[in-house]
Coordinates of N, CA and C and ligand atoms in Angstrom, one line a residue:
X273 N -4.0 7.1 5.6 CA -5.4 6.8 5.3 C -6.3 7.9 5.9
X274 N -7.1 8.2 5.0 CA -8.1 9.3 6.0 C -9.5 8.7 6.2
X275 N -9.7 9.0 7.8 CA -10.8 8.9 8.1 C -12.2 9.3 7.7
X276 N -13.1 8.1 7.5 CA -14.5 8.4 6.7 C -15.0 10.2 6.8
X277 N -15.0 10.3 8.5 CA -15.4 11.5 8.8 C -14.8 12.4 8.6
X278 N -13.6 12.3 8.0 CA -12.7 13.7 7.1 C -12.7 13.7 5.7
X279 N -13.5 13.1 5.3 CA -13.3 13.0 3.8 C -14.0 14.2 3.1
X280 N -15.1 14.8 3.7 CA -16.0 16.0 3.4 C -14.9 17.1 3.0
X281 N -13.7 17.2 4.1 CA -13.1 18.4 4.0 C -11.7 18.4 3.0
X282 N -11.6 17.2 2.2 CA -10.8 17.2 0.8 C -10.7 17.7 -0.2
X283 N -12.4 18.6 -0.5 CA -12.6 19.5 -0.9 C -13.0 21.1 0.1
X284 N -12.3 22.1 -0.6 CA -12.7 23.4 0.7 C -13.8 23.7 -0.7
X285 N -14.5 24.5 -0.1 CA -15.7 25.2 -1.0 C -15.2 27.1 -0.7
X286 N -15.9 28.0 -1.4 CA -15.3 29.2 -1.8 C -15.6 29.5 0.0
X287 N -16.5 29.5 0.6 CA -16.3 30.1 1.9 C -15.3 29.9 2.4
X288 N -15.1 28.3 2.9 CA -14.3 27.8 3.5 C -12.8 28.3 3.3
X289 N -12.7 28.6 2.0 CA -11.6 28.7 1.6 C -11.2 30.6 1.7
X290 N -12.2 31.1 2.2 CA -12.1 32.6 2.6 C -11.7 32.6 3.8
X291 N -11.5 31.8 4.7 CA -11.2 31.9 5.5 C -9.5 31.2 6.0
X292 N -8.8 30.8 5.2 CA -7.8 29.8 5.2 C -7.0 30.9 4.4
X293 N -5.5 31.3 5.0 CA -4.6 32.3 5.0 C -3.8 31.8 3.7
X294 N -3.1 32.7 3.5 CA -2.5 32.4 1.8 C -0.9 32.1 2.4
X295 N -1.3 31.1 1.3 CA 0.3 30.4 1.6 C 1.7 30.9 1.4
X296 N 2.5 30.2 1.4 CA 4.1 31.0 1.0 C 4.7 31.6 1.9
X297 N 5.7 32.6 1.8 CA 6.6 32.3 2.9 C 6.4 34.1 3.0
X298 N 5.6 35.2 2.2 CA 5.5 36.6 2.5 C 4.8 36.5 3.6
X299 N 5.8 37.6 4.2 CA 5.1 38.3 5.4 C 3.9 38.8 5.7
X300 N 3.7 38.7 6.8 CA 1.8 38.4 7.1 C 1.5 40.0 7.8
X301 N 0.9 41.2 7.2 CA 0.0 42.4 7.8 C -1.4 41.5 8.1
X302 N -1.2 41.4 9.8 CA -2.3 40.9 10.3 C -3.6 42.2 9.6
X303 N -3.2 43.1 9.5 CA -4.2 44.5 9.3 C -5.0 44.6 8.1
X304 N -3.6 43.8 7.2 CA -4.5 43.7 5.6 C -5.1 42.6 5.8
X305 N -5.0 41.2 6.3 CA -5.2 40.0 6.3 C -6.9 40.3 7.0
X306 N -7.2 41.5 7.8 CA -8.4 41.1 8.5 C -9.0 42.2 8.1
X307 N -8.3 43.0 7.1 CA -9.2 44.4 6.8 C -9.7 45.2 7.9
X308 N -8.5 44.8 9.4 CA -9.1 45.9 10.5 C -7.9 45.5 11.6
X309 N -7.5 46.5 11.9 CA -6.7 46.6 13.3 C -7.4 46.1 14.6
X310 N -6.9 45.2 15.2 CA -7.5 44.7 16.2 C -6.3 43.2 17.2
X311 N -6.9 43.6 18.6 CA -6.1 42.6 19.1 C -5.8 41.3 18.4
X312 N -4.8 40.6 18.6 CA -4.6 39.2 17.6 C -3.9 37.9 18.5
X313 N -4.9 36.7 18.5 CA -4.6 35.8 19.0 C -4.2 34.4 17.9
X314 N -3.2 33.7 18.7 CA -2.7 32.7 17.7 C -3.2 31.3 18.1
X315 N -3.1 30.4 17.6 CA -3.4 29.1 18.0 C -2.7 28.1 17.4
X316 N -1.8 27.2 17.7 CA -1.0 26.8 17.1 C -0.9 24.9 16.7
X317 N -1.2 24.2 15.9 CA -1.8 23.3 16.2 C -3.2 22.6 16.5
X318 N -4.2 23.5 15.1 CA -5.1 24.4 16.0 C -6.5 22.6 15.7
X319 N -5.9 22.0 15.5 CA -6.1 20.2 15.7 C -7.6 20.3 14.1
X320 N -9.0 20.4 14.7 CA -10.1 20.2 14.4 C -11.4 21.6 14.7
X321 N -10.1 22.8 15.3 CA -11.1 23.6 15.1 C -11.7 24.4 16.1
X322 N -12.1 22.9 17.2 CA -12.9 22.9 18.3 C -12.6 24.5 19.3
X323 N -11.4 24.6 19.8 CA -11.2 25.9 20.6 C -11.3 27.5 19.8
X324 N -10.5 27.1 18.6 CA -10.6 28.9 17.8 C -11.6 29.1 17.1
X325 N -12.4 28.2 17.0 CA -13.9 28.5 16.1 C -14.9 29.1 17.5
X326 N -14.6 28.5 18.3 CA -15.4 29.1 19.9 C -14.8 30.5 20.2
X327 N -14.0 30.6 20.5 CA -13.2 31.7 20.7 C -13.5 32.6 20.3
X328 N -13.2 32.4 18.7 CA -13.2 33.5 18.3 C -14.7 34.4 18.1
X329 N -15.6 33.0 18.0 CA -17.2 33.7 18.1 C -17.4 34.1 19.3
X330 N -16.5 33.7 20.0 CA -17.2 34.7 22.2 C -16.2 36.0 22.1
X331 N -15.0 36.4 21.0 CA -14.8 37.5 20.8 C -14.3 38.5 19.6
X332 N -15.7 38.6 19.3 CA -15.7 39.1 17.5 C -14.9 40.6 17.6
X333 N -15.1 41.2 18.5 CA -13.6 42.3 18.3 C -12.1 41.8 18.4
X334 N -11.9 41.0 18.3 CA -10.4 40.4 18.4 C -10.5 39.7 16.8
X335 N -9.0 39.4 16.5 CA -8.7 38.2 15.3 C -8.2 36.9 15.4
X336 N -8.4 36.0 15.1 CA -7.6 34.8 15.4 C -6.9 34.3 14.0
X337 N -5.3 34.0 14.8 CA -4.6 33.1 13.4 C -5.0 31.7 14.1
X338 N -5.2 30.8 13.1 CA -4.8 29.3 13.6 C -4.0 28.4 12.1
X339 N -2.6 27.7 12.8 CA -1.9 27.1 12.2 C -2.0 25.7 12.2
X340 N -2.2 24.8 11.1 CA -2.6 23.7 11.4 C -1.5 22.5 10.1
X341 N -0.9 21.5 10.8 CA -0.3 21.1 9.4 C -0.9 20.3 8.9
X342 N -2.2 19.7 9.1 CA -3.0 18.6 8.1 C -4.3 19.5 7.2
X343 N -3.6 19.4 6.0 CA -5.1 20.1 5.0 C -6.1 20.1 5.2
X344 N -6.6 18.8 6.0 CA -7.6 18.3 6.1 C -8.3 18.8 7.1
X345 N -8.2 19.3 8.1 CA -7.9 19.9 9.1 C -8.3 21.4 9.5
X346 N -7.2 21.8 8.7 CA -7.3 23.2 8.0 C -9.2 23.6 7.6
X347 N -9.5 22.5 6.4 CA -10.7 22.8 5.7 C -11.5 22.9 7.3
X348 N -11.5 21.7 7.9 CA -12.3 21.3 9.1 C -12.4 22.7 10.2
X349 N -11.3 23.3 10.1 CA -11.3 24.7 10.8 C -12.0 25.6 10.2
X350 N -12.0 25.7 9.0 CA -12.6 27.2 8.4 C -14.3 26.8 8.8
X351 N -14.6 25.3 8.2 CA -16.0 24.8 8.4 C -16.8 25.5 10.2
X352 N -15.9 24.7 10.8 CA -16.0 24.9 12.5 C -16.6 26.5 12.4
X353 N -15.3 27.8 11.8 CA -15.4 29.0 12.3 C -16.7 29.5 11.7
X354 N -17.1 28.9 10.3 CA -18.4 29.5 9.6 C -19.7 28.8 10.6
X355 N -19.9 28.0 10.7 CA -20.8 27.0 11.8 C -20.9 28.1 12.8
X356 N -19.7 28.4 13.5 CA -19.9 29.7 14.7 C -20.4 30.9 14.5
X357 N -20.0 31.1 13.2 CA -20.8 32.7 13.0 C -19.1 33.3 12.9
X358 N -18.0 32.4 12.9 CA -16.8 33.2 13.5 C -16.1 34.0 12.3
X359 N -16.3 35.2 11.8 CA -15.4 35.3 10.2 C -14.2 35.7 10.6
X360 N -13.7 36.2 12.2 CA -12.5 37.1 12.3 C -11.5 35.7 12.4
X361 N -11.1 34.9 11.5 CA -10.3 33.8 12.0 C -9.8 33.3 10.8
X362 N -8.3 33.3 10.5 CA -7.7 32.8 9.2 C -6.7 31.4 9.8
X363 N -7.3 30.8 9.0 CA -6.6 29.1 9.3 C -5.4 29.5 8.2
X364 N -4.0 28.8 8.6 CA -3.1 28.9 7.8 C -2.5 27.1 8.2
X365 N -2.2 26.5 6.7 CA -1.6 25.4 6.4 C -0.3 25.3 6.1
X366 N 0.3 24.3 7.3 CA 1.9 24.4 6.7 C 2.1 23.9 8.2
X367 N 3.7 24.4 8.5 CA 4.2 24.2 9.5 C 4.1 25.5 10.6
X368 N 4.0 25.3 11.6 CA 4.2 26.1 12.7 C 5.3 27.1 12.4
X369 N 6.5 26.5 12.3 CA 7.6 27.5 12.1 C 7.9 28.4 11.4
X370 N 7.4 27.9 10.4 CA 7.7 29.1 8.9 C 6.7 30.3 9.2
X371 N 5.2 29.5 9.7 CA 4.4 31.0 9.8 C 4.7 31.7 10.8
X372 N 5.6 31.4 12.1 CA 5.8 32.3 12.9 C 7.2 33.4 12.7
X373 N 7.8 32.6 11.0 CA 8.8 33.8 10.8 C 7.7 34.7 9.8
X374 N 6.4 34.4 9.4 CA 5.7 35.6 8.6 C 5.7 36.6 9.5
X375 N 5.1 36.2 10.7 CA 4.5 37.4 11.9 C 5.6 38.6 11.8
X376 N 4.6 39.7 12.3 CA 5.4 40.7 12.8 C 5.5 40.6 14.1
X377 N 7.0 41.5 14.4 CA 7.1 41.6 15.7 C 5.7 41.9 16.8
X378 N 6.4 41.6 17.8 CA 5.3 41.9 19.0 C 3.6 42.1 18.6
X379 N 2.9 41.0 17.4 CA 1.8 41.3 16.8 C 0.7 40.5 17.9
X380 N 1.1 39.7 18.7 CA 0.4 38.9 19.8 C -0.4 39.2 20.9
X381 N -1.3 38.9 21.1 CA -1.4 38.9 22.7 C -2.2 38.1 23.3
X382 N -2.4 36.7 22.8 CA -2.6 35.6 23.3 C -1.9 34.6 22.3
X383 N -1.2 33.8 22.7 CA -0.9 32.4 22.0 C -0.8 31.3 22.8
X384 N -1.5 30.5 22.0 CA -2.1 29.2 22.6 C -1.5 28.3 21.8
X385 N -0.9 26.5 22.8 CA 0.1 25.7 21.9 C -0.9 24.3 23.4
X386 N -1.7 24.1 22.5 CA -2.8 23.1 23.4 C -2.6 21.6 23.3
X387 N -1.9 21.2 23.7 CA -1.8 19.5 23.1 C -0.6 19.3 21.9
X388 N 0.0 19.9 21.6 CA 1.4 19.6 20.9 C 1.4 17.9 20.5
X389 N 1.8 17.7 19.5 CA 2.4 16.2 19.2 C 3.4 15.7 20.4
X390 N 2.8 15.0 21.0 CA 3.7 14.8 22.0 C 4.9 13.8 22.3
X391 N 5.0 13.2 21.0 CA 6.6 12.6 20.5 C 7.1 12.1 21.8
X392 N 6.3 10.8 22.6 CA 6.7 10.8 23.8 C 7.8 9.2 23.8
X393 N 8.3 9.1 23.0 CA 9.5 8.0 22.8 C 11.0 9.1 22.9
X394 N 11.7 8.7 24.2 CA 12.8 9.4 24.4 C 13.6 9.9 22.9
X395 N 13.7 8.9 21.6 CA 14.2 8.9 21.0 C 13.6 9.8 19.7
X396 N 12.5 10.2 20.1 CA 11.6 11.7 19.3 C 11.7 12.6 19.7
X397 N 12.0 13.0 21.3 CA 11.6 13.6 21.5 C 12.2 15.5 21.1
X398 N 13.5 14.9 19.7 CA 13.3 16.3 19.5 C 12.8 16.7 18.7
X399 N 11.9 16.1 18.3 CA 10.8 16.4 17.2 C 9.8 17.4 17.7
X400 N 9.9 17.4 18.9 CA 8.7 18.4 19.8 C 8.7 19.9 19.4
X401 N 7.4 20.6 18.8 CA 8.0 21.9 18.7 C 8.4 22.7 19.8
X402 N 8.3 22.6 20.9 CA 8.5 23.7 22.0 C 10.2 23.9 22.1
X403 N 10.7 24.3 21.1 CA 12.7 23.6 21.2 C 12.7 25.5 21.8
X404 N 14.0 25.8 22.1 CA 14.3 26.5 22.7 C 14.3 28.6 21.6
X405 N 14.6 27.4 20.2 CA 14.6 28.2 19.4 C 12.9 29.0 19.0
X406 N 11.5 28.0 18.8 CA 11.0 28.4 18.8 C 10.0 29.3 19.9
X407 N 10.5 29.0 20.9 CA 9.6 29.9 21.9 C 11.1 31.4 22.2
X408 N 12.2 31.3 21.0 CA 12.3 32.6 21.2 C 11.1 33.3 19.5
X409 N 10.8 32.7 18.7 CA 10.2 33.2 17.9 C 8.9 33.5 18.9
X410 N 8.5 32.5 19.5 CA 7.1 33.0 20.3 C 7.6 34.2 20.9
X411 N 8.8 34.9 21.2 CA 8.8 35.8 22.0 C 8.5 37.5 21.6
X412 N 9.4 36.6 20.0 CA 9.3 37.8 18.9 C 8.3 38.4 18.8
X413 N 7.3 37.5 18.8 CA 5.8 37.7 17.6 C 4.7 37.9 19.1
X414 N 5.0 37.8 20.3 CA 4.6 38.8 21.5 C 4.1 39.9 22.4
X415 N 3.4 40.8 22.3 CA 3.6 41.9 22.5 C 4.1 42.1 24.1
X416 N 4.4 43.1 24.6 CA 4.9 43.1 25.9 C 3.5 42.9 26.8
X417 N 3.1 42.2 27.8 CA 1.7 42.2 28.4 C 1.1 40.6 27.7
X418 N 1.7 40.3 26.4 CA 0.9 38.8 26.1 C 1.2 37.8 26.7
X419 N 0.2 37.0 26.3 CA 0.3 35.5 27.4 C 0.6 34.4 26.4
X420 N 1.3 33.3 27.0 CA 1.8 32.0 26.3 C 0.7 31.3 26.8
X421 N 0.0 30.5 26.1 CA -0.3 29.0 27.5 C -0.4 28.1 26.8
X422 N 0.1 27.1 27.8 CA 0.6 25.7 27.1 C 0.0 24.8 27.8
X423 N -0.6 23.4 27.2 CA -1.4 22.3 28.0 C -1.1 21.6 27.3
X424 N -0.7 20.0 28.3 CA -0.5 18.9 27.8 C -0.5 17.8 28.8
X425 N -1.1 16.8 28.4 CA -1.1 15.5 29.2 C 0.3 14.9 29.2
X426 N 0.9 15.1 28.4 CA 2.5 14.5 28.6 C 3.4 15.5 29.4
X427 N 3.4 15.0 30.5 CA 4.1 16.2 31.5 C 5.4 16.4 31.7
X428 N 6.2 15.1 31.2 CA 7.7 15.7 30.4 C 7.6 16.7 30.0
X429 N 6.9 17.1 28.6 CA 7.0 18.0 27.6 C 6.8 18.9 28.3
X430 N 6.0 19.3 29.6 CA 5.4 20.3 30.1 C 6.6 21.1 30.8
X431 N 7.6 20.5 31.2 CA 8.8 20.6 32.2 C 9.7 20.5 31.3
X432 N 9.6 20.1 29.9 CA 10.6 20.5 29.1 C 10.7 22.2 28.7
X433 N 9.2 22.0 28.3 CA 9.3 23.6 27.9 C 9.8 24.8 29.1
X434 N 9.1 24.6 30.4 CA 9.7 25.2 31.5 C 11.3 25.2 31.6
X435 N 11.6 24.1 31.2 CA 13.5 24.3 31.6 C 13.6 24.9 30.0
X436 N 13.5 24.7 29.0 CA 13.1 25.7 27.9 C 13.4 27.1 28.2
X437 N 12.7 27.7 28.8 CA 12.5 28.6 29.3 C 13.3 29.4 30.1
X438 N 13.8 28.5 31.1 CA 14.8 29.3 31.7 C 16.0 29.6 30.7
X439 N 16.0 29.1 29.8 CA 17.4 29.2 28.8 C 16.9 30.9 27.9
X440 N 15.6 31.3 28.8 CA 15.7 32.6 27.6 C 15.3 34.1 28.8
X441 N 15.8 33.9 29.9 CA 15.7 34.5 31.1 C 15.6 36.5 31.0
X442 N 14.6 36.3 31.5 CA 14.2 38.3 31.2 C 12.8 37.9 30.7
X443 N 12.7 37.5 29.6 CA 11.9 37.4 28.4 C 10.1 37.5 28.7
X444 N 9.5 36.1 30.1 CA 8.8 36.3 30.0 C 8.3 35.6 31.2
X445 N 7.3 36.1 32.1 CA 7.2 36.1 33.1 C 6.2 35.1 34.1
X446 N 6.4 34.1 34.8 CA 6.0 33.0 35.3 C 4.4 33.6 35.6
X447 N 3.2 33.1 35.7 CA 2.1 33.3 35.8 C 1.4 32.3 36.9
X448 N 2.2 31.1 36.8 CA 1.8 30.1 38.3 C 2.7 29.7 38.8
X449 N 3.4 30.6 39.7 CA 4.5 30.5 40.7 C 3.3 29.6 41.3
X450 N 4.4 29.2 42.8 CA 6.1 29.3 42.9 C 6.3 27.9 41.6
X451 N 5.7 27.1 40.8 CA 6.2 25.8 40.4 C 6.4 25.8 39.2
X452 N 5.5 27.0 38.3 CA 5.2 27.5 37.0 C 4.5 26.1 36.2
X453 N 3.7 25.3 36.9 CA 2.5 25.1 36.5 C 1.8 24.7 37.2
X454 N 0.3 24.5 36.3 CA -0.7 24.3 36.7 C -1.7 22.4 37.0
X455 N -2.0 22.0 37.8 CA -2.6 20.8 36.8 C -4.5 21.0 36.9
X456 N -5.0 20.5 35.6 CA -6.5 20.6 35.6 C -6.7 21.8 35.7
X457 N -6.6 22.6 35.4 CA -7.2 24.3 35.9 C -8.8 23.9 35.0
X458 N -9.9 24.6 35.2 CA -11.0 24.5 34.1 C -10.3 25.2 32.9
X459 N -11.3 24.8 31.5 CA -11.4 25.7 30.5 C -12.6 25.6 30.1
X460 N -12.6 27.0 29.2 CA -13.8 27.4 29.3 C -14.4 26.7 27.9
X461 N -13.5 26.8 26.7 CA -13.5 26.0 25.7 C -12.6 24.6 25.4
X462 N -13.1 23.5 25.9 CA -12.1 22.3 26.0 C -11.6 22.0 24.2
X463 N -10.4 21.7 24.6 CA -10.2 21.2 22.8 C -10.3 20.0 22.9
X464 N -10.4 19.3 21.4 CA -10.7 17.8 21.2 C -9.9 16.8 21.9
X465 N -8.7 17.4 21.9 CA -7.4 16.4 23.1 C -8.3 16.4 24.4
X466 N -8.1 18.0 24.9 CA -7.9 18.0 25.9 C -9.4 17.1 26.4
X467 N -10.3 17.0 26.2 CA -11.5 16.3 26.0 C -11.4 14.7 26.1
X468 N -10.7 14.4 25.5 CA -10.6 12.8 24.8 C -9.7 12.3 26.3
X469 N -8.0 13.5 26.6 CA -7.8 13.0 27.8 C -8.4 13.2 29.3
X470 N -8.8 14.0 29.3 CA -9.7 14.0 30.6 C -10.6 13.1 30.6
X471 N -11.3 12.4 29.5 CA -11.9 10.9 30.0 C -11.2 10.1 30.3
X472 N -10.2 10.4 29.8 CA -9.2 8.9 30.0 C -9.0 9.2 31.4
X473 N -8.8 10.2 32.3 CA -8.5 10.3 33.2 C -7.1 10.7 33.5
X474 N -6.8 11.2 32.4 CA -5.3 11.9 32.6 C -5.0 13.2 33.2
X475 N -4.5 13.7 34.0 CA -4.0 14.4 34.4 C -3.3 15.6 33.5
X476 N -3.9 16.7 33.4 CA -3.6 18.1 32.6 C -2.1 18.6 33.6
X477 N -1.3 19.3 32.7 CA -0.6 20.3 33.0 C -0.8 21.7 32.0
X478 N -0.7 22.5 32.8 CA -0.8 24.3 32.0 C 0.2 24.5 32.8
X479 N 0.6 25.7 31.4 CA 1.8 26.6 31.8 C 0.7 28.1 31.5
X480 N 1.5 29.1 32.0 CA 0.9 30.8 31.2 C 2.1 31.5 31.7
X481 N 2.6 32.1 31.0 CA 4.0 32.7 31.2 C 3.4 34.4 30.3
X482 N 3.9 35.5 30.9 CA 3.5 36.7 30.3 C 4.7 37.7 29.7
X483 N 5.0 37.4 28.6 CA 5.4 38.4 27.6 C 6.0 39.5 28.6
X484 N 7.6 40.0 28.9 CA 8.2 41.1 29.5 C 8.0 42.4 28.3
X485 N 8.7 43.6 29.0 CA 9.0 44.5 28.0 C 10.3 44.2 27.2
X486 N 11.2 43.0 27.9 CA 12.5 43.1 27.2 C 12.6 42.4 26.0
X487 N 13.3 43.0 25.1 CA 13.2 42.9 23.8 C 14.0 41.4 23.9
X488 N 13.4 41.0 22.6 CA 14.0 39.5 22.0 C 15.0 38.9 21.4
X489 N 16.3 38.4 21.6 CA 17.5 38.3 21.0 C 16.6 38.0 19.8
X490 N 18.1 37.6 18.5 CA 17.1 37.2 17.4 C 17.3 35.9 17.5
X491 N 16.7 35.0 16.7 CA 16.3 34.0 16.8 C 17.3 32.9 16.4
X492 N 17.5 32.2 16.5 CA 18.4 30.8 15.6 C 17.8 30.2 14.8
X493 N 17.6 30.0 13.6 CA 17.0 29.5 12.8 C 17.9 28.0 12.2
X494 N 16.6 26.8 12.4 CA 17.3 25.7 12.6 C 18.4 25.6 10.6
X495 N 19.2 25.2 10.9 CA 20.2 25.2 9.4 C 20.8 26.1 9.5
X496 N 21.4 27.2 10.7 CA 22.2 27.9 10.6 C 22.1 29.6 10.4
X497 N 20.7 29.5 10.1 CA 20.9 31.1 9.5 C 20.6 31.4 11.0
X498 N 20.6 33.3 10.8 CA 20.0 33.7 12.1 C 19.3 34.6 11.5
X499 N 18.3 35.4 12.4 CA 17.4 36.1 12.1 C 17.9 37.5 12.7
X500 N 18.3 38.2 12.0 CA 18.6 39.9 12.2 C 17.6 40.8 12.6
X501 N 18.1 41.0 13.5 CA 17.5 42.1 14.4 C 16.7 43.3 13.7
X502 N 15.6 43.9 13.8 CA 15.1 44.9 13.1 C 16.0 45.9 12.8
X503 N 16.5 46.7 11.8 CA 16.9 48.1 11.9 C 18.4 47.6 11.8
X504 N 18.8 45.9 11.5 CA 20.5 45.9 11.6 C 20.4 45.3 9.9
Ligands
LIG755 C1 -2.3 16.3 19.3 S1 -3.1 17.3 18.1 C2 -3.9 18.5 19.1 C3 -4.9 19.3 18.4 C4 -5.6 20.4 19.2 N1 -4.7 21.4 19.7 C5 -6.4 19.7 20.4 O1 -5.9 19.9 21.5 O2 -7.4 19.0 20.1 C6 -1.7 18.2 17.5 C7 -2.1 19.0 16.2 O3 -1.0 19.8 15.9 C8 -0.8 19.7 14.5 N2 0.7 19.9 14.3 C9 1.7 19.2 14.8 N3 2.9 19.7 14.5 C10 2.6 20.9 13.8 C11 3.4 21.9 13.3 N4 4.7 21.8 13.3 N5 2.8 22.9 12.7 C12 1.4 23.0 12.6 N6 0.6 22.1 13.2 C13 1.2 21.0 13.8 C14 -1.2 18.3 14.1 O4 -1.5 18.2 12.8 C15 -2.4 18.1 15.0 O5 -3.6 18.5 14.4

């Protein structure tokens, strides 16, 4: 069922829809996609808008991808980025995973995974995207010097991803030793989660881990295939 207050965005209108990334499974030239070379931040999950429509209006020399898997959502993002003044920002629909095999290598230098579905029934929990496989794709699509950061009220997941992590060692570099997280840190743009749980009175965890120089095994792609290495 969708909510009264989403029903506006069932239809995208021609702006909205200028802003919302083309679908299918071709590979993504952030360069053609933005008509301009420039740093590129990701957002993954990117809920209702709230953080990459800000963002990206507090930095119009930079680009933002945001991946979102509800259509509805999606529209509700492009709406947000026009409301900001934001045009460097392409909302893409689908799943997380597929668009992070569009990316090119090392094309990142921020990615943001803010509130994840947090599948918090032992018996979900491998539904979670943070699996070991996809934060080697985050590693791919990284540049050397980029940052991960991750927040979540469910702080299993938070310490899943961290033991995650050690399973991909070299790769990418602890930012809040000695524990490798954080809890509550401020932000500067709250997302709608993170918002909704801080009334509740929950307790944040962040991670920020920094992108090494060492290059990225290839990836496992879940069903068996693997992802070949550039140049093999
Ligand atoms: C709990 S909400 C958090 C939204 C936003 N990040 C926030 O903090 O307000 C999780 C969002 O991720 C989206 N999502 C979940 N799994 C996804 C996936 N595999 N690919 C893309 N989006 C996904 C959901 O549709 C939902 O909008």
């Amino acid at each position: 069922m969708v909510a009264p207050g989403m029903r506006i965005y069932r239809v995208r209108n021609e702006r909205q829809a200028s802003l919302v990334g083309p679908p299918g499974h071709a590979p993504i030239d952030p360069a053609v996609l933005f008509g301009r070379s420039a740093p590129l931040r990701l957002e993954i999950g990117c809920g209702h808008g709230e953080f990459i429509s800000q963002m990206a209006a507090s930095h119009p020399a930079e680009d933002f991808i945001g991946v979102e898997h509800d259509p509805l959502r999606v529209t509700k993002n492009a709406h947000k980025c026009l409301k900001e003044g934001a045009s460097n920002v392409r909302v893409f629909g689908g799943d997380a995973v597929d668009l992070l095999r569009r990316l090119p290598d090392a094309c990142m230098h921020r990615v943001y995974v803010l509130f994840p579905d947090p599948w918090p029934k032992p018996g979900q929990r491998r539904r979670r995207l943070m699996t070991r496989s996809t934060l080697l794709e985050l590693a791919r699509i990284t540049a050397p010097g980029g940052r991960l950061i991750f927040g979540s009220d469910t702080h299993n997941y938070t310490f899943q991803v961290l033991a995650n992590l050690t399973t991909t060692p070299g790769l990418w570099r602890d930012c809040y030793k000695p524990n490798g997280f954080r809890f509550d840190i401020p932000t500067r743009f709250p997302t709608v989660f993170e918002r909704y749980k801080k009334e509740e009175g929950c307790t944040i965890a962040y991670l920020l881990q920094e992108r090494t120089a060492a290059p990225a095994p290839p990836a496992i792609i879940p069903g068996g295939r693997h992802r070949r290495p550039p140049g093999t």
